[in-house]
PDB file of C-alpha atoms and ligand atoms in Angstrom:
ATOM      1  CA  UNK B   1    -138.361  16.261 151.679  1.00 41.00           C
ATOM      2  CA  UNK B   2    -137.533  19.151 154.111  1.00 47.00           C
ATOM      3  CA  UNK B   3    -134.588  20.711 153.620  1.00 71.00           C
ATOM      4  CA  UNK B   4    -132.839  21.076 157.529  1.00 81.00           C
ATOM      5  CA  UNK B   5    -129.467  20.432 157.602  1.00 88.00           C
ATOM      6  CA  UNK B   6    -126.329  20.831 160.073  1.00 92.00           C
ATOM      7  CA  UNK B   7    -123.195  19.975 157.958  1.00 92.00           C
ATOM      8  CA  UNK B   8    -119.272  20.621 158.441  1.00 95.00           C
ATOM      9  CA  UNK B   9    -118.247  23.721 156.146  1.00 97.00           C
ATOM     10  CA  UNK B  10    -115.521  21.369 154.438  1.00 95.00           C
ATOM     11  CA  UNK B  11    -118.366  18.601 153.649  1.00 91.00           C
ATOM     12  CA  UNK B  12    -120.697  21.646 151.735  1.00 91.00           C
ATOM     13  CA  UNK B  13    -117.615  22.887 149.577  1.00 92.00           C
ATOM     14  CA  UNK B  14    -116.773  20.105 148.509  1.00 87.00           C
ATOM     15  CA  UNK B  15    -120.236  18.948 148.109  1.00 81.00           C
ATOM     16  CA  UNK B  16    -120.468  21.119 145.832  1.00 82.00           C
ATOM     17  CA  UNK B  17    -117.653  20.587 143.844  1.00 81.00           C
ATOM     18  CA  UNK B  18    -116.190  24.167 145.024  1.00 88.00           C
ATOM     19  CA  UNK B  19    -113.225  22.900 147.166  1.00 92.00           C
ATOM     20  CA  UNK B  20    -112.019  19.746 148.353  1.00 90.00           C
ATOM     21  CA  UNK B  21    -111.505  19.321 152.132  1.00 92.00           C
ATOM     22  CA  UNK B  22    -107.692  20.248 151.944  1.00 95.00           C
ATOM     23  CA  UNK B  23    -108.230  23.642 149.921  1.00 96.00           C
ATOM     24  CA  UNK B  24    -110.963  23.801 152.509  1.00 97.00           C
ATOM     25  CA  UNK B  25    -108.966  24.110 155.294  1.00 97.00           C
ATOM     26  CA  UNK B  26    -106.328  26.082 153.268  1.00 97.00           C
ATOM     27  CA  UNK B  27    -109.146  28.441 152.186  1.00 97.00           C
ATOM     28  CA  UNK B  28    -110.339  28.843 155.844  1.00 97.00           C
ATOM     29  CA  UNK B  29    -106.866  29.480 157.139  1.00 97.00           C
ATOM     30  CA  UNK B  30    -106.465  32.533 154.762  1.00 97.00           C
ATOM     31  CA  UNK B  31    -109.485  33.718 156.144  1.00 97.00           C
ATOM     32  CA  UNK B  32    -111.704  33.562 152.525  1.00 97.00           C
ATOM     33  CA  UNK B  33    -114.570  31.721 154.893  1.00 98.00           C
ATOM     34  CA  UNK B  34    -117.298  33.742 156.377  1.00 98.00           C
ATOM     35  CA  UNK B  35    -120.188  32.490 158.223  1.00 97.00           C
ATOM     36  CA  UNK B  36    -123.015  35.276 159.153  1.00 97.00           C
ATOM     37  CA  UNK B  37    -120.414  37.554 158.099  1.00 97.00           C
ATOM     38  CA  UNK B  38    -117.581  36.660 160.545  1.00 97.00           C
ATOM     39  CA  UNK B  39    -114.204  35.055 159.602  1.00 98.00           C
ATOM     40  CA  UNK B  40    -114.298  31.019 160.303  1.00 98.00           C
ATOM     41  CA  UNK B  41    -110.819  29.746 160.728  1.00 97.00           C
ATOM     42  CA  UNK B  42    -112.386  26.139 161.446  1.00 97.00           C
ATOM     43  CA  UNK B  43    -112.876  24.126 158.300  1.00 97.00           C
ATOM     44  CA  UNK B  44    -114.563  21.702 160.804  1.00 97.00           C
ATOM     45  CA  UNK B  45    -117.702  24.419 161.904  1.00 97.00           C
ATOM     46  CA  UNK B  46    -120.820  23.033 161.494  1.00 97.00           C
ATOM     47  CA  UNK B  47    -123.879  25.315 159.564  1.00 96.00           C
ATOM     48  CA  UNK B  48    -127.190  25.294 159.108  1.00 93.00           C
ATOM     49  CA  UNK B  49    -129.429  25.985 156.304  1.00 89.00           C
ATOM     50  CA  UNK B  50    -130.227  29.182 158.722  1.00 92.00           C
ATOM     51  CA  UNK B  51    -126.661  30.435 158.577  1.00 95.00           C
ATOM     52  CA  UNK B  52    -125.042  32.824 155.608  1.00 96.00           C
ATOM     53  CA  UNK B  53    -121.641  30.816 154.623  1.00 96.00           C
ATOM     54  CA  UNK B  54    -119.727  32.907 152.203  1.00 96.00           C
ATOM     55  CA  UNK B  55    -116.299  32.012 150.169  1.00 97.00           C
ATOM     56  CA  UNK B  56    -114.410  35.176 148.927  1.00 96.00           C
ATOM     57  CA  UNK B  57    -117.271  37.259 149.551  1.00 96.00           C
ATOM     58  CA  UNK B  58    -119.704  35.371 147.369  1.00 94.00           C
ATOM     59  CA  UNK B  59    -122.803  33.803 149.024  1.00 93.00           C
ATOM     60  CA  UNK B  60    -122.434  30.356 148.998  1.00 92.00           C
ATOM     61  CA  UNK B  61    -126.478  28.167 148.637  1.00 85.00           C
ATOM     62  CA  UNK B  62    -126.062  24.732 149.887  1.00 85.00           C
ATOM     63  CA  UNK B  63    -129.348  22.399 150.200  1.00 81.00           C
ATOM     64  CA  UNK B  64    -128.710  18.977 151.595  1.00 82.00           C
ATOM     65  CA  UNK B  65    -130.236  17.149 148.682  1.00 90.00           C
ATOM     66  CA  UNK B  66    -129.146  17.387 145.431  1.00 90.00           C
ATOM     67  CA  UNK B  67    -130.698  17.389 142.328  1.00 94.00           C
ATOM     68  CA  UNK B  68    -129.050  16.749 139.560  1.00 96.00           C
ATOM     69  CA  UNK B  69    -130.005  16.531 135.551  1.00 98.00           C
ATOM     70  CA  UNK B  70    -127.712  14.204 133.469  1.00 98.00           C
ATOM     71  CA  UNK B  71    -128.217  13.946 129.493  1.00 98.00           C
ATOM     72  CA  UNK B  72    -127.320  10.090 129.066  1.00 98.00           C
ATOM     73  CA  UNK B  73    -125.161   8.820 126.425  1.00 98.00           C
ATOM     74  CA  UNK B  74    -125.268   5.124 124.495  1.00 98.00           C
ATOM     75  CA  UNK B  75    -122.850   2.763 126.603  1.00 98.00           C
ATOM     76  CA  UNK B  76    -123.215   3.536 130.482  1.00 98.00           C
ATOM     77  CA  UNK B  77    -125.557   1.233 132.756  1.00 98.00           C
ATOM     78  CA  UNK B  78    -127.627   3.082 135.352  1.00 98.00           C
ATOM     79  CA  UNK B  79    -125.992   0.997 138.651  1.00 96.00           C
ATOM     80  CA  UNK B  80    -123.956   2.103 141.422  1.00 94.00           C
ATOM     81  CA  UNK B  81    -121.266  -0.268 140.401  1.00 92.00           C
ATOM     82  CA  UNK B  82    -120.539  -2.690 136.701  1.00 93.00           C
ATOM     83  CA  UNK B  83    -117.759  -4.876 136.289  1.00 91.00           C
ATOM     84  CA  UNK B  84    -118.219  -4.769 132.662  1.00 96.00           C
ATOM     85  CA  UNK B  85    -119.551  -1.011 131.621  1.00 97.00           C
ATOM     86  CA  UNK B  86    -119.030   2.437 132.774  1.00 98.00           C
ATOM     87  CA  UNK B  87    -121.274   3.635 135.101  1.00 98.00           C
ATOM     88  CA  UNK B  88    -123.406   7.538 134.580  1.00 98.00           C
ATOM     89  CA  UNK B  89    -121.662   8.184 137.896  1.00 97.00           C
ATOM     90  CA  UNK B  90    -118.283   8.310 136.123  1.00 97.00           C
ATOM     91  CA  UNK B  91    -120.072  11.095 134.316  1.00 97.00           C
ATOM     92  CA  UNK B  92    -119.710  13.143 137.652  1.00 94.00           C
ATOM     93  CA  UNK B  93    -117.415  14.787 139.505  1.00 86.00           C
ATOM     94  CA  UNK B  94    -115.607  12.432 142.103  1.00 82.00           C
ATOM     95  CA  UNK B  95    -116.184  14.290 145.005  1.00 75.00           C
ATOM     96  CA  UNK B  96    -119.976  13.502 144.757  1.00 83.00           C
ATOM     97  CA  UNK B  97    -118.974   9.392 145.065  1.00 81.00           C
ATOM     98  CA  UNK B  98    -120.027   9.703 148.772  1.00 76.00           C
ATOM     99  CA  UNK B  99    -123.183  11.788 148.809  1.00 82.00           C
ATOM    100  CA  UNK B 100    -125.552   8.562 148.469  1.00 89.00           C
ATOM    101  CA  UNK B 101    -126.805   9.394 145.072  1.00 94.00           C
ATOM    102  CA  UNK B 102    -128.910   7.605 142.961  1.00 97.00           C
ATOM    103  CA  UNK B 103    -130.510   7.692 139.793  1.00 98.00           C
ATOM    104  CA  UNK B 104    -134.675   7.987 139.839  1.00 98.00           C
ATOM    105  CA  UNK B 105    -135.373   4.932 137.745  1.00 97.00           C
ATOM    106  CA  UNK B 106    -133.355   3.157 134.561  1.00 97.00           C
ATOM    107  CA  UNK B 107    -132.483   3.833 131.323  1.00 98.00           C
ATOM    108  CA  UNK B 108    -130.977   0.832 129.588  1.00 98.00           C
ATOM    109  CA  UNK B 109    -127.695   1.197 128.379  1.00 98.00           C
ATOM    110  CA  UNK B 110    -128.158   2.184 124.779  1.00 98.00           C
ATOM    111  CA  UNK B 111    -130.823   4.417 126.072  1.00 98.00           C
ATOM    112  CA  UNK B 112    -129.916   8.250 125.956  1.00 98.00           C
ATOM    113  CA  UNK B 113    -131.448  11.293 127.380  1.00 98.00           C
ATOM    114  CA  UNK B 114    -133.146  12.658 130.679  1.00 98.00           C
ATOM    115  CA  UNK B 115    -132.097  11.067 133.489  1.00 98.00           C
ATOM    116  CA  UNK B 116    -132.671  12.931 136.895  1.00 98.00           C
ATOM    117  CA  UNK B 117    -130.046  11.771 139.769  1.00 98.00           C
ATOM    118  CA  UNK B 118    -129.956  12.419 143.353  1.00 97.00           C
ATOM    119  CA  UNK B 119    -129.939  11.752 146.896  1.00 94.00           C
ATOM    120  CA  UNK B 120    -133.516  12.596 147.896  1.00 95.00           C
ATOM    121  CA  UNK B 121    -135.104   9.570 148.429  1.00 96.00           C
ATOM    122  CA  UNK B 122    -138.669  10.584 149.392  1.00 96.00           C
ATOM    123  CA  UNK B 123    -138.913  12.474 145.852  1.00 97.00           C
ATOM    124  CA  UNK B 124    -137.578   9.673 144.349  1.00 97.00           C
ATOM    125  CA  UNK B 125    -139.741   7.129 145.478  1.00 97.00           C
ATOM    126  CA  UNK B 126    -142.769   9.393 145.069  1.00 97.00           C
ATOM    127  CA  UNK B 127    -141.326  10.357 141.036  1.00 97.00           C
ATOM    128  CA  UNK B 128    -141.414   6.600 140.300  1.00 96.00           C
ATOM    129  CA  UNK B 129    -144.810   5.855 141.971  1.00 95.00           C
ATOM    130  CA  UNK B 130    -147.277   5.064 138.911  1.00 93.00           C
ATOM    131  CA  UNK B 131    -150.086   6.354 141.405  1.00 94.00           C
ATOM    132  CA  UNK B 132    -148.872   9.967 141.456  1.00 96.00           C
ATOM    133  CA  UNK B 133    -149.327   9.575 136.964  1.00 96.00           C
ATOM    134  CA  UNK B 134    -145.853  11.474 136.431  1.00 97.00           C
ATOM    135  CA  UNK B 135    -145.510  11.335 132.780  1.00 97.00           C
ATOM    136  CA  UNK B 136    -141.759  10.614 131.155  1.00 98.00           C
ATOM    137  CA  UNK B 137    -141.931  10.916 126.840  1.00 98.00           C
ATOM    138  CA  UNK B 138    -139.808   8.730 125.048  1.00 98.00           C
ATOM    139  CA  UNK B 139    -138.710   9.240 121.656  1.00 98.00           C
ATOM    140  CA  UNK B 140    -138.017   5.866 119.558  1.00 98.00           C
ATOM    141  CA  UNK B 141    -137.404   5.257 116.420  1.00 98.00           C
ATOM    142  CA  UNK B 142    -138.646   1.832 115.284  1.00 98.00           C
ATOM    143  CA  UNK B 143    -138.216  -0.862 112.601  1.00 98.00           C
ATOM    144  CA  UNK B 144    -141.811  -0.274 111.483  1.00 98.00           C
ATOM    145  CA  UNK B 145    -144.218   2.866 110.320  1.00 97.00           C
ATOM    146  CA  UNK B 146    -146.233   2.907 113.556  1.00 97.00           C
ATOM    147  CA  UNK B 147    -149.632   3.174 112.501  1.00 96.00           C
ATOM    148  CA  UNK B 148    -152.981   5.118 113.900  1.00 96.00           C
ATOM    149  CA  UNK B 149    -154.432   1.625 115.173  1.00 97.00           C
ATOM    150  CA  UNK B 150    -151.336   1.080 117.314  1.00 97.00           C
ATOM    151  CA  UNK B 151    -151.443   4.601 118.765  1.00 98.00           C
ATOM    152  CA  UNK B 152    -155.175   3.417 119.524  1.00 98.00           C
ATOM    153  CA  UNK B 153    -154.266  -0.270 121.474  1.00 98.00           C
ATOM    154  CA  UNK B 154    -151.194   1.269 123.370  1.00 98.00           C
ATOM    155  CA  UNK B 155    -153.832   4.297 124.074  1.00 98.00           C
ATOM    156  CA  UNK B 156    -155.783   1.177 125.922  1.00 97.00           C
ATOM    157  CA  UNK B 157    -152.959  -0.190 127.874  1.00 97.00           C
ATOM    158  CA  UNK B 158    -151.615  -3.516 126.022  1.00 97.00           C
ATOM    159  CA  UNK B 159    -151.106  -6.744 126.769  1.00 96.00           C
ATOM    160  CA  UNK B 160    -146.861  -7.153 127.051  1.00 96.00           C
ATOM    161  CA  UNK B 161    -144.896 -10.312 127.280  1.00 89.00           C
ATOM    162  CA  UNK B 162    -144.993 -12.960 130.373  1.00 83.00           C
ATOM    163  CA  UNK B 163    -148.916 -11.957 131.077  1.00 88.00           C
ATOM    164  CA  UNK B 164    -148.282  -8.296 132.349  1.00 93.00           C
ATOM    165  CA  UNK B 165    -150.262  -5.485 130.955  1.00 95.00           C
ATOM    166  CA  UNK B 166    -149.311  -1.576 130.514  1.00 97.00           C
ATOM    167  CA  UNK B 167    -151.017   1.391 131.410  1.00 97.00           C
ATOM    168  CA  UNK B 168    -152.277   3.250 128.695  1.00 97.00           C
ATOM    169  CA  UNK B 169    -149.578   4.525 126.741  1.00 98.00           C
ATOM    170  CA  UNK B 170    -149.654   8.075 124.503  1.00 98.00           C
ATOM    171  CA  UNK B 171    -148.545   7.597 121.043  1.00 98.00           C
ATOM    172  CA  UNK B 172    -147.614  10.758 118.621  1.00 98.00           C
ATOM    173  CA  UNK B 173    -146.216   9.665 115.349  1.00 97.00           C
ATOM    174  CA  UNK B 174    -143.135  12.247 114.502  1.00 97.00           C
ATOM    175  CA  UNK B 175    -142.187  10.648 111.106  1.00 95.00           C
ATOM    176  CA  UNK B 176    -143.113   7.336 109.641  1.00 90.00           C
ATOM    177  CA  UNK B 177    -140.819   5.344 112.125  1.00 96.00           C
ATOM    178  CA  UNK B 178    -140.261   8.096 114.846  1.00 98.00           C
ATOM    179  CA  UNK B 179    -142.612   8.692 117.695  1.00 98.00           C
ATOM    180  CA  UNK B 180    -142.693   9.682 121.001  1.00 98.00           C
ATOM    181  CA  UNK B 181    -144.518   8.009 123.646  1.00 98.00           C
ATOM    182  CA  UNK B 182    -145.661   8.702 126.884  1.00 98.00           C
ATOM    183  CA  UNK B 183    -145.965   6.911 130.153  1.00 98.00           C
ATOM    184  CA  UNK B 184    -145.990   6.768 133.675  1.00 96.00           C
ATOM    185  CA  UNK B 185    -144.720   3.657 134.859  1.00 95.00           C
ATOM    186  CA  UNK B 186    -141.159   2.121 135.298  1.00 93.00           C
ATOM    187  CA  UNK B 187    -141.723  -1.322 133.846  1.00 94.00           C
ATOM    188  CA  UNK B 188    -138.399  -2.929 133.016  1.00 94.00           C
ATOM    189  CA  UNK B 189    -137.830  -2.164 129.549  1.00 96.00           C
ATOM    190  CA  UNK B 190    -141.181  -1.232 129.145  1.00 97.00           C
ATOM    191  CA  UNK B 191    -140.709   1.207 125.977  1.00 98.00           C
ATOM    192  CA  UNK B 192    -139.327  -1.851 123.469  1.00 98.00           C
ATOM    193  CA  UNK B 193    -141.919  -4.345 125.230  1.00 97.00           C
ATOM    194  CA  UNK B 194    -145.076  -1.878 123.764  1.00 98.00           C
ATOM    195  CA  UNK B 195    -143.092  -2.155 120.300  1.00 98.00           C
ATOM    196  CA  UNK B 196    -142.996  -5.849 120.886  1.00 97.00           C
ATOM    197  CA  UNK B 197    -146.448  -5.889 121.369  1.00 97.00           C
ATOM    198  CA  UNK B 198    -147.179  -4.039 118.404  1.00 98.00           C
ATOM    199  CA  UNK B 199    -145.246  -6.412 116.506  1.00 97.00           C
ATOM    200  CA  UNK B 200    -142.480  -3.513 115.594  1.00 98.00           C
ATOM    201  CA  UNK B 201    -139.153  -3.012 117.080  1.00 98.00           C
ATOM    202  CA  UNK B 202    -137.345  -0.349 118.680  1.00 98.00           C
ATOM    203  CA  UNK B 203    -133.988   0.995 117.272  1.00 98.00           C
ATOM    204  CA  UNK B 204    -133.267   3.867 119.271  1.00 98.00           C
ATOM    205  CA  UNK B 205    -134.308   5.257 121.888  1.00 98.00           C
ATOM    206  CA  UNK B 206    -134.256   8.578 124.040  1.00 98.00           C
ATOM    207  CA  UNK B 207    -136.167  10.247 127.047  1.00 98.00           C
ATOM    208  CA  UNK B 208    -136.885  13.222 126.086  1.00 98.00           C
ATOM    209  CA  UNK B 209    -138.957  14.279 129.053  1.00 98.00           C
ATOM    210  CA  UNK B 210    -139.143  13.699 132.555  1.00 98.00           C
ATOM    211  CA  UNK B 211    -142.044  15.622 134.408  1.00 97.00           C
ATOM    212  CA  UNK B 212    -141.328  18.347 132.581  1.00 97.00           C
ATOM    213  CA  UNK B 213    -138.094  18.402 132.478  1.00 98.00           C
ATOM    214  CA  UNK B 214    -136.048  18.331 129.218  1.00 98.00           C
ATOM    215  CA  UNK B 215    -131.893  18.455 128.257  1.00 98.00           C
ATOM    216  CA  UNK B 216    -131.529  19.810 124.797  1.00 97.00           C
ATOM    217  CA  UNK B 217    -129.187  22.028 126.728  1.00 98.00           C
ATOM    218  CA  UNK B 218    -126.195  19.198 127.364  1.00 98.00           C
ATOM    219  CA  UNK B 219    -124.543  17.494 125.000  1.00 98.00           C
ATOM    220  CA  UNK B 220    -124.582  13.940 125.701  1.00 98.00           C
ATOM    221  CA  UNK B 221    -122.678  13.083 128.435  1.00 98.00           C
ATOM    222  CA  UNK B 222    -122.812  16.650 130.038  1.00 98.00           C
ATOM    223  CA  UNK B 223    -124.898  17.137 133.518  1.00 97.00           C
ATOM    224  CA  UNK B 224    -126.028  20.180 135.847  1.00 95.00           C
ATOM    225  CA  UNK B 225    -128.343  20.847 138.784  1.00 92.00           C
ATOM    226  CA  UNK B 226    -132.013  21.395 138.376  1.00 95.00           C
ATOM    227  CA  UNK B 227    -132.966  25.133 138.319  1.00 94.00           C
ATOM    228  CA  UNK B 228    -135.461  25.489 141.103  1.00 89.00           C
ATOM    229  CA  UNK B 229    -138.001  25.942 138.997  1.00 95.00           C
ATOM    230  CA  UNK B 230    -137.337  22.390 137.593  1.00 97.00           C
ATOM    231  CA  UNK B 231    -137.048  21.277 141.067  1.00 95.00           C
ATOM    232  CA  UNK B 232    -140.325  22.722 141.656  1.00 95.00           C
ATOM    233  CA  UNK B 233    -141.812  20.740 138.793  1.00 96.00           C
ATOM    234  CA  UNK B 234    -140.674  17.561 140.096  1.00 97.00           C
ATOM    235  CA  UNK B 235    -142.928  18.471 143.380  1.00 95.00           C
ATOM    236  CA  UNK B 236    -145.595  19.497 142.069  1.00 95.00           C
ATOM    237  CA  UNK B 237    -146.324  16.376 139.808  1.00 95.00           C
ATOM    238  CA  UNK B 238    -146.334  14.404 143.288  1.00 95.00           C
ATOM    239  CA  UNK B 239    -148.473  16.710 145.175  1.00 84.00           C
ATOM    240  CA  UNK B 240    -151.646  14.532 145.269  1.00 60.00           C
TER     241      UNK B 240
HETATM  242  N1  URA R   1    -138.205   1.647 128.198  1.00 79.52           N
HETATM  243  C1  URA R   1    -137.208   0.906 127.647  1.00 79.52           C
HETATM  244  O1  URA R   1    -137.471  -0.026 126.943  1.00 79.52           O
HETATM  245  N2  URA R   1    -135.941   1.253 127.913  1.00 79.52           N
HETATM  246  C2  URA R   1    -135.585   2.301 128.685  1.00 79.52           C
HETATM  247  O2  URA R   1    -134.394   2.575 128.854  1.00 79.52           O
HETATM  248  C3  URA R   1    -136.622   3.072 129.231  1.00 79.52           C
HETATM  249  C4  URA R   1    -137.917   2.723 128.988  1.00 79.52           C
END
């Protein structure tokens, strides 16, 4: 997770959706690049995260991971690539198509809400670990009033389908067929296997927390980058 880098001045613009490599170079030539406060003609110069790159005078904060917060909506699959749907990374600017991102975890299609995308692998790996206990809540609205004896069995981790059992589970009832529900594992469509379990069905669904981390700030379909203080969230719910 550390944060070195040594990356072309072209590659961080348009990392970052600023410029892309041609109004890089055009930007460079008319001298609106600075690096440590001297003009860089050389679209191709190489920084570090020790260096002070500035475009038109404005400091410029590049890390070499991204992190990026994307409020899902119904009808896009979480994969790289779908011959039949539309992918979240068509939800993205196309300049980020080569930055090796990828989403932390699923959400099925007709899933909406939180989903947390990047290119940090370590974090990742560590998010999705059901050892570190990072909790994700789920909002679903079900066929069935869920009732205080169900909270209680998911509360025990319940049997699911094909022999496999969840971890406990946290059930608050919202409304008569509305509750949120809190886990953290990543079992494949783990949310509408409890429901299954409880003999109930789920209807809709949406992550309304991840670690923390909420998006009642974008409308469906919108995205942003974490805030650092969401970023630090993420690392602290995997520090041990
Ligand atoms: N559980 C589900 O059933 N679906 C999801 O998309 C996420 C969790």
């Amino acid at each position: 997770m550390s944060e070195v880098y040594n990356e072309r001045i072209d590659k961080i613009f348009s990392a970052l959706g600023l410029l892309s490599r041609k109004d890089c170079s055009r930007a460079a030539k008319a001298g609106r690049i600075t690096v440590n406060g001297t003009t860089e003609k050389s679209p191709a110069r190489k920084v570090t995260q020790d260096d002070t790159l500035c475009l038109d005078g404005e400091r410029v904060v590049y890390s070499k991971y991204m992190y990026i917060l994307l409020n899902k909506p119904q009808g896009y699959v979480c994969a790289a690539e779908d011959g039949r749907y539309p992918t979240v990374f068509e939800l993205l600017p196309k300049n980020f198509a080569n930055l090796g991102l990828f989403t932390v975890g699923r959400l099925d299609m007709n899933t909406t809400g939180v989903l947390i995308i990047t290119n940090d692998g370590a974090l990742s790996h560590a998010l999705l670990s059901p050892k570190n206990k990072v909790y994700k809540t789920y909002r679903a609205k079900t066929k069935f009033p869920v009732s205080e004896n169900d909270v209680a069995l998911a509360a025990q981790g319940i049997a699911l389908d094909e022999g496999e059992n969840a971890m406990p589970a946290f059930i608050t009832l919202v409304e008569d067929s509305v509750s949120d529900v809190k886990v953290c594992e990543g079992k494949f469509h783990l949310i509408k296997r409890i429901f299954l379990a409880l003999h109930n069905q789920v209807r809709e669904l949406e992550r309304i927390d991840f670690a923390g981390i909420g998006c009642s700030d974008l409308e469906y379909g919108e995205w942003r980058f974490l805030e650092e203080e969401e970023l630090q969230l993420l690392k602290n719910a995997v520090l041990g």
